[in-house]
Amino acid sequence: MVLCLLLSHWMGGSIPDAYGDEAQAATTTTNANDSAELAHIDRGAAGDVVPPSLHELHTFLRNLDERDKGKALNVLADLSAEGRLDPDAVALVLQRLVREDSPPEEFGYQCKNCFQRRLSELLAPLRLAGPRVAPPEEGVVVVRLNDGFMRRLNSKATTELGGNLTGLVNALVDGYDLVNKFNKDAWARYHGRDADPRTEPAFFHSAADLKALEASLAKPLDAWQLARWSCQRPPSSRFEPGFILLYFRPSLTCTEVRIPTAADTEDPYFRPTPVSQTRSGFSCGGAAEWVCPNIRLFEITGARYVPNEAYLR
């Protein structure tokens, strides 16, 4: 199905041109700035940028195992089908991805030649290109609780918690407040060492929508229900503690709030929202979703632990 979608869009299928005026202006500017540098870019008879062929994609992704190859193709299919982005700008990113670097060593972000890391760098000019929209009164970011989260805390908090994840979980269960406990360089979205967090849009949901979800549940919200709603990977074992909810005020924290596009993420489970949606995007779990420029965690106004019950037991 993924290959058929790619083939449909890349071999003559149409891509809607109803993306927002701001997105069109942003990508037009990008193309103009790059025109002299990219004179060698392949173009068709009509002057459109020619995306890589399926054969080129297969050759490029050959080092990945079948599961990761499928994830990568999902990402590329969604990017090619995104109706709010300029098709030529997307095709240019795909050309660069396939032809300006060697085949990826892994799928993720942790190496310079990993698939998601490379694509993230190439998509930087197309970030935050969706339509501007009004934000919810209170936003909430879902963050996975793991050892990496501990590194976002300042030294005082780390000492208070005993320097380990178990200490943090125990403290959170007892009501520990994470506000003002983060490093100055801690961000809501961060892909790892050497990545520039300022180029990464932060995805967030509505705190009011989450409250409404909880009101409909027979039992307290747990990590599995939250993962399903927000389209996060659920805990894979009883050794994963769960998630942290970070609350903030978008009107005070975000310089702009937009509907997410496929250029804002390299997540294989993200799905572009139809251009008919004018108020927000939606996660694969149905939660209304927005993006804004990356959020520094010292700006959060509240935090809450949503446990993996198996871990607590």
C-alpha positions as a Python dict, from the first residue, in 0.01 Angstrom:
ca = {
    (1, 'M'): (0, 0, 0),
    (2, 'V'): (281, 239, 87),
    (3, 'L'): (459, 170, -240),
    (4, 'C'): (137, 225, -433),
    (5, 'L'): (85, 560, -261),
    (6, 'L'): (438, 667, -339),
    (7, 'L'): (400, 556, -698),
    (8, 'S'): (68, 738, -734),
    (9, 'H'): (211, 1069, -616),
    (10, 'W'): (552, 1044, -777),
    (11, 'M'): (457, 904, -1115),
    (12, 'G'): (198, 1160, -1217),
    (13, 'G'): (-58, 1157, -933),
    (14, 'S'): (-183, 1496, -825),
    (15, 'I'): (-107, 1662, -492),
    (16, 'P'): (-361, 1917, -364),
    (17, 'D'): (-250, 2279, -387),
    (18, 'A'): (-480, 2403, -109),
    (19, 'Y'): (-206, 2455, 146),
    (20, 'G'): (-213, 2784, 338),
    (21, 'D'): (-83, 3109, 193),
    (22, 'E'): (192, 3127, 455),
    (23, 'A'): (310, 2775, 379),
    (24, 'Q'): (317, 2856, 7),
    (25, 'A'): (512, 3176, 69),
    (26, 'A'): (760, 2995, 294),
    (27, 'T'): (835, 2719, 46),
    (28, 'T'): (845, 2963, -248),
    (29, 'T'): (1107, 3165, -61),
    (30, 'T'): (1307, 2851, 11),
    (31, 'N'): (1302, 2751, -356),
    (32, 'A'): (1409, 3100, -464),
    (33, 'N'): (1701, 3104, -221),
    (34, 'D'): (1818, 2763, -335),
    (35, 'S'): (1774, 2812, -709),
    (36, 'A'): (2129, 2917, -793),
    (37, 'E'): (2288, 2652, -571),
    (38, 'L'): (2066, 2372, -703),
    (39, 'A'): (2094, 2423, -1077),
    (40, 'H'): (2192, 2054, -1107),
    (41, 'I'): (1859, 1932, -963),
    (42, 'D'): (1671, 1692, -1191),
    (43, 'R'): (1362, 1847, -1348),
    (44, 'G'): (1096, 1708, -1578),
    (45, 'A'): (976, 1847, -1908),
    (46, 'A'): (744, 2089, -1729),
    (47, 'G'): (1022, 2214, -1505),
    (48, 'D'): (898, 2034, -1194),
    (49, 'V'): (1151, 1875, -962),
    (50, 'V'): (1162, 1500, -1026),
    (51, 'P'): (1145, 1288, -708),
    (52, 'P'): (1358, 974, -674),
    (53, 'S'): (1228, 661, -840),
    (54, 'L'): (1116, 354, -646),
    (55, 'H'): (1435, 181, -762),
    (56, 'E'): (1645, 462, -615),
    (57, 'L'): (1449, 439, -289),
    (58, 'H'): (1503, 64, -269),
    (59, 'T'): (1875, 111, -326),
    (60, 'F'): (1893, 388, -70),
    (61, 'L'): (1711, 193, 203),
    (62, 'R'): (1872, -145, 137),
    (63, 'N'): (2074, -147, 463),
    (64, 'L'): (1761, -127, 681),
    (65, 'D'): (1580, -438, 800),
    (66, 'E'): (1232, -496, 663),
    (67, 'R'): (1050, -342, 961),
    (68, 'D'): (1259, -24, 957),
    (69, 'K'): (1237, -7, 580),
    (70, 'G'): (858, -11, 612),
    (71, 'K'): (871, 271, 868),
    (72, 'A'): (1093, 478, 640),
    (73, 'L'): (859, 427, 346),
    (74, 'N'): (563, 534, 563),
    (75, 'V'): (744, 857, 645),
    (76, 'L'): (825, 925, 280),
    (77, 'A'): (472, 840, 164),
    (78, 'D'): (317, 1082, 413),
    (79, 'L'): (563, 1352, 315),
    (80, 'S'): (487, 1309, -56),
    (81, 'A'): (110, 1313, 11),
    (82, 'E'): (107, 1621, 237),
    (83, 'G'): (-137, 1866, 80),
    (84, 'R'): (-10, 2171, 272),
    (85, 'L'): (343, 2158, 130),
    (86, 'D'): (477, 2264, -208),
    (87, 'P'): (532, 1941, -408),
    (88, 'D'): (853, 2079, -563),
    (89, 'A'): (995, 2161, -219),
    (90, 'V'): (914, 1808, -101),
    (91, 'A'): (1063, 1651, -414),
    (92, 'L'): (1379, 1854, -358),
    (93, 'V'): (1412, 1717, -4),
    (94, 'L'): (1366, 1362, -133),
    (95, 'Q'): (1629, 1412, -403),
    (96, 'R'): (1878, 1539, -147),
    (97, 'L'): (1797, 1255, 93),
    (98, 'V'): (1863, 985, -164),
    (99, 'R'): (2136, 1136, -379),
    (100, 'E'): (2352, 1349, -150),
    (101, 'D'): (2436, 1089, 112),
    (102, 'S'): (2508, 721, 150),
    (103, 'P'): (2235, 470, 246),
    (104, 'P'): (2128, 502, 611),
    (105, 'E'): (2299, 287, 872),
    (106, 'E'): (1994, 282, 1102),
    (107, 'F'): (1639, 416, 1109),
    (108, 'G'): (1658, 654, 1408),
    (109, 'Y'): (1833, 977, 1514),
    (110, 'Q'): (2138, 853, 1700),
    (111, 'C'): (2397, 857, 1419),
    (112, 'K'): (2475, 1125, 1161),
    (113, 'N'): (2379, 889, 880),
    (114, 'C'): (2063, 755, 1046),
    (115, 'F'): (1749, 789, 833),
    (116, 'Q'): (1543, 1009, 1069),
    (117, 'R'): (1842, 1226, 1163),
    (118, 'R'): (1928, 1295, 799),
    (119, 'L'): (1568, 1365, 700),
    (120, 'S'): (1525, 1594, 1002),
    (121, 'E'): (1814, 1811, 885),
    (122, 'L'): (1681, 1831, 529),
    (123, 'L'): (1329, 1920, 642),
    (124, 'A'): (1443, 2218, 851),
    (125, 'P'): (1340, 2478, 584),
    (126, 'L'): (990, 2324, 564),
    (127, 'R'): (920, 2316, 938),
    (128, 'L'): (619, 2507, 1072),
    (129, 'A'): (470, 2560, 726),
    (130, 'G'): (112, 2466, 816),
    (131, 'P'): (-161, 2729, 857),
    (132, 'R'): (-151, 2953, 1165),
    (133, 'V'): (-438, 2877, 1401),
    (134, 'A'): (-564, 2982, 1742),
    (135, 'P'): (-415, 2772, 2024),
    (136, 'P'): (-600, 2609, 2313),
    (137, 'E'): (-593, 2801, 2639),
    (138, 'E'): (-366, 2542, 2801),
    (139, 'G'): (-139, 2302, 2615),
    (140, 'V'): (8, 1972, 2726),
    (141, 'V'): (317, 1794, 2595),
    (142, 'V'): (349, 1417, 2640),
    (143, 'V'): (706, 1313, 2723),
    (144, 'R'): (834, 960, 2775),
    (145, 'L'): (983, 903, 3120),
    (146, 'N'): (1324, 737, 3089),
    (147, 'D'): (1691, 788, 3175),
    (148, 'G'): (1715, 1056, 2906),
    (149, 'F'): (1450, 1258, 3087),
    (150, 'M'): (1671, 1262, 3397),
    (151, 'R'): (1939, 1449, 3200),
    (152, 'R'): (1697, 1737, 3145),
    (153, 'L'): (1678, 1808, 3519),
    (154, 'N'): (1909, 2055, 3690),
    (155, 'S'): (2177, 1940, 3933),
    (156, 'K'): (1978, 2038, 4243),
    (157, 'A'): (1679, 1828, 4137),
    (158, 'T'): (1901, 1536, 4038),
    (159, 'T'): (2059, 1538, 4384),
    (160, 'E'): (1718, 1557, 4553),
    (161, 'L'): (1601, 1254, 4357),
    (162, 'G'): (1907, 1039, 4422),
    (163, 'G'): (2030, 1068, 4063),
    (164, 'N'): (1824, 781, 3923),
    (165, 'L'): (1493, 712, 3751),
    (166, 'T'): (1352, 508, 4038),
    (167, 'G'): (1403, 800, 4274),
    (168, 'L'): (1226, 1032, 4032),
    (169, 'V'): (926, 799, 3996),
    (170, 'N'): (896, 755, 4372),
    (171, 'A'): (910, 1132, 4419),
    (172, 'L'): (648, 1192, 4149),
    (173, 'V'): (412, 942, 4310),
    (174, 'D'): (453, 1139, 4634),
    (175, 'G'): (370, 1468, 4456),
    (176, 'Y'): (715, 1604, 4362),
    (177, 'D'): (682, 1928, 4158),
    (178, 'L'): (892, 1947, 3841),
    (179, 'V'): (828, 2318, 3776),
    (180, 'N'): (1159, 2510, 3779),
    (181, 'K'): (1355, 2184, 3805),
    (182, 'F'): (1488, 2176, 3446),
    (183, 'N'): (1818, 2278, 3290),
    (184, 'K'): (1812, 2602, 3093),
    (185, 'D'): (1895, 2406, 2776),
    (186, 'A'): (1619, 2144, 2824),
    (187, 'W'): (1358, 2136, 2547),
    (188, 'A'): (1025, 1964, 2489),
    (189, 'R'): (1159, 1803, 2171),
    (190, 'Y'): (1519, 1702, 2130),
    (191, 'H'): (1666, 1434, 1905),
    (192, 'G'): (2001, 1381, 2069),
    (193, 'R'): (2359, 1498, 2074),
    (194, 'D'): (2460, 1750, 1805),
    (195, 'A'): (2099, 1812, 1697),
    (196, 'D'): (1981, 2173, 1703),
    (197, 'P'): (1665, 2175, 1919),
    (198, 'R'): (1563, 2519, 1791),
    (199, 'T'): (1474, 2369, 1451),
    (200, 'E'): (1240, 2109, 1601),
    (201, 'P'): (869, 2200, 1630),
    (202, 'A'): (710, 2085, 1957),
    (203, 'F'): (387, 1885, 1924),
    (204, 'F'): (123, 1942, 2189),
    (205, 'H'): (-240, 1871, 2275),
    (206, 'S'): (-519, 2049, 2461),
    (207, 'A'): (-527, 2011, 2838),
    (208, 'A'): (-905, 2058, 2825),
    (209, 'D'): (-940, 1773, 2574),
    (210, 'L'): (-731, 1548, 2797),
    (211, 'K'): (-949, 1636, 3096),
    (212, 'A'): (-1257, 1543, 2894),
    (213, 'L'): (-1099, 1210, 2800),
    (214, 'E'): (-1029, 1133, 3165),
    (215, 'A'): (-1386, 1217, 3262),
    (216, 'S'): (-1504, 945, 3023),
    (217, 'L'): (-1285, 673, 3177),
    (218, 'A'): (-1399, 427, 3442),
    (219, 'K'): (-1048, 413, 3592),
    (220, 'P'): (-766, 669, 3633),
    (221, 'L'): (-568, 749, 3320),
    (222, 'D'): (-270, 517, 3268),
    (223, 'A'): (23, 511, 3026),
    (224, 'W'): (-150, 278, 2779),
    (225, 'Q'): (-460, 495, 2745),
    (226, 'L'): (-249, 809, 2714),
    (227, 'A'): (-28, 646, 2450),
    (228, 'R'): (-332, 542, 2247),
    (229, 'W'): (-487, 891, 2263),
    (230, 'S'): (-171, 1087, 2183),
    (231, 'C'): (-27, 833, 1935),
    (232, 'Q'): (282, 749, 2138),
    (233, 'R'): (452, 412, 2152),
    (234, 'P'): (306, 238, 2461),
    (235, 'P'): (535, 89, 2728),
    (236, 'S'): (705, -218, 2583),
    (237, 'S'): (768, -386, 2918),
    (238, 'R'): (709, -352, 3292),
    (239, 'F'): (1046, -177, 3319),
    (240, 'E'): (919, 142, 3148),
    (241, 'P'): (773, 390, 3404),
    (242, 'G'): (529, 568, 3171),
    (243, 'F'): (494, 934, 3071),
    (244, 'I'): (517, 1287, 3204),
    (245, 'L'): (257, 1547, 3108),
    (246, 'L'): (403, 1897, 3085),
    (247, 'Y'): (153, 2185, 3093),
    (248, 'F'): (211, 2535, 2951),
    (249, 'R'): (32, 2841, 2814),
    (250, 'P'): (67, 2851, 2433),
    (251, 'S'): (-38, 3218, 2414),
    (252, 'L'): (258, 3311, 2636),
    (253, 'T'): (515, 3050, 2529),
    (254, 'C'): (464, 3010, 2153),
    (255, 'T'): (546, 3285, 1903),
    (256, 'E'): (325, 3096, 1655),
    (257, 'V'): (91, 2796, 1662),
    (258, 'R'): (21, 2595, 1348),
    (259, 'I'): (-146, 2280, 1215),
    (260, 'P'): (125, 2013, 1189),
    (261, 'T'): (243, 1889, 851),
    (262, 'A'): (448, 1586, 756),
    (263, 'A'): (754, 1815, 739),
    (264, 'D'): (731, 1877, 1114),
    (265, 'T'): (819, 1520, 1209),
    (266, 'E'): (986, 1200, 1091),
    (267, 'D'): (755, 978, 1298),
    (268, 'P'): (621, 684, 1092),
    (269, 'Y'): (294, 694, 1289),
    (270, 'F'): (218, 1058, 1207),
    (271, 'R'): (-58, 1108, 952),
    (272, 'P'): (-116, 1437, 769),
    (273, 'T'): (-447, 1608, 846),
    (274, 'P'): (-673, 1676, 544),
    (275, 'V'): (-662, 2036, 423),
    (276, 'S'): (-1033, 2061, 505),
    (277, 'Q'): (-936, 2069, 874),
    (278, 'T'): (-885, 2433, 966),
    (279, 'R'): (-854, 2438, 1347),
    (280, 'S'): (-596, 2172, 1434),
    (281, 'G'): (-425, 1856, 1328),
    (282, 'F'): (-507, 1520, 1486),
    (283, 'S'): (-294, 1240, 1625),
    (284, 'C'): (-351, 885, 1502),
    (285, 'G'): (-541, 835, 1829),
    (286, 'G'): (-782, 1118, 1750),
    (287, 'A'): (-643, 1386, 1983),
    (288, 'A'): (-640, 1743, 1849),
    (289, 'E'): (-278, 1838, 1789),
    (290, 'W'): (-75, 2152, 1721),
    (291, 'V'): (290, 2254, 1676),
    (292, 'C'): (482, 2560, 1786),
    (293, 'P'): (853, 2651, 1795),
    (294, 'N'): (1031, 2424, 2040),
    (295, 'I'): (945, 2485, 2404),
    (296, 'R'): (1206, 2539, 2675),
    (297, 'L'): (1107, 2332, 2974),
    (298, 'F'): (1170, 2609, 3225),
    (299, 'E'): (853, 2766, 3079),
    (300, 'I'): (620, 2486, 3187),
    (301, 'T'): (355, 2574, 3443),
    (302, 'G'): (279, 2224, 3569),
    (303, 'A'): (375, 1859, 3538),
    (304, 'R'): (209, 1527, 3612),
    (305, 'Y'): (312, 1161, 3609),
    (306, 'V'): (99, 909, 3417),
    (307, 'P'): (222, 566, 3524),
    (308, 'N'): (268, 231, 3361),
    (309, 'E'): (85, 37, 3632),
    (310, 'A'): (298, -272, 3573),
    (311, 'Y'): (607, -70, 3658),
    (312, 'L'): (457, 57, 3983),
    (313, 'R'): (351, -292, 4085),
}
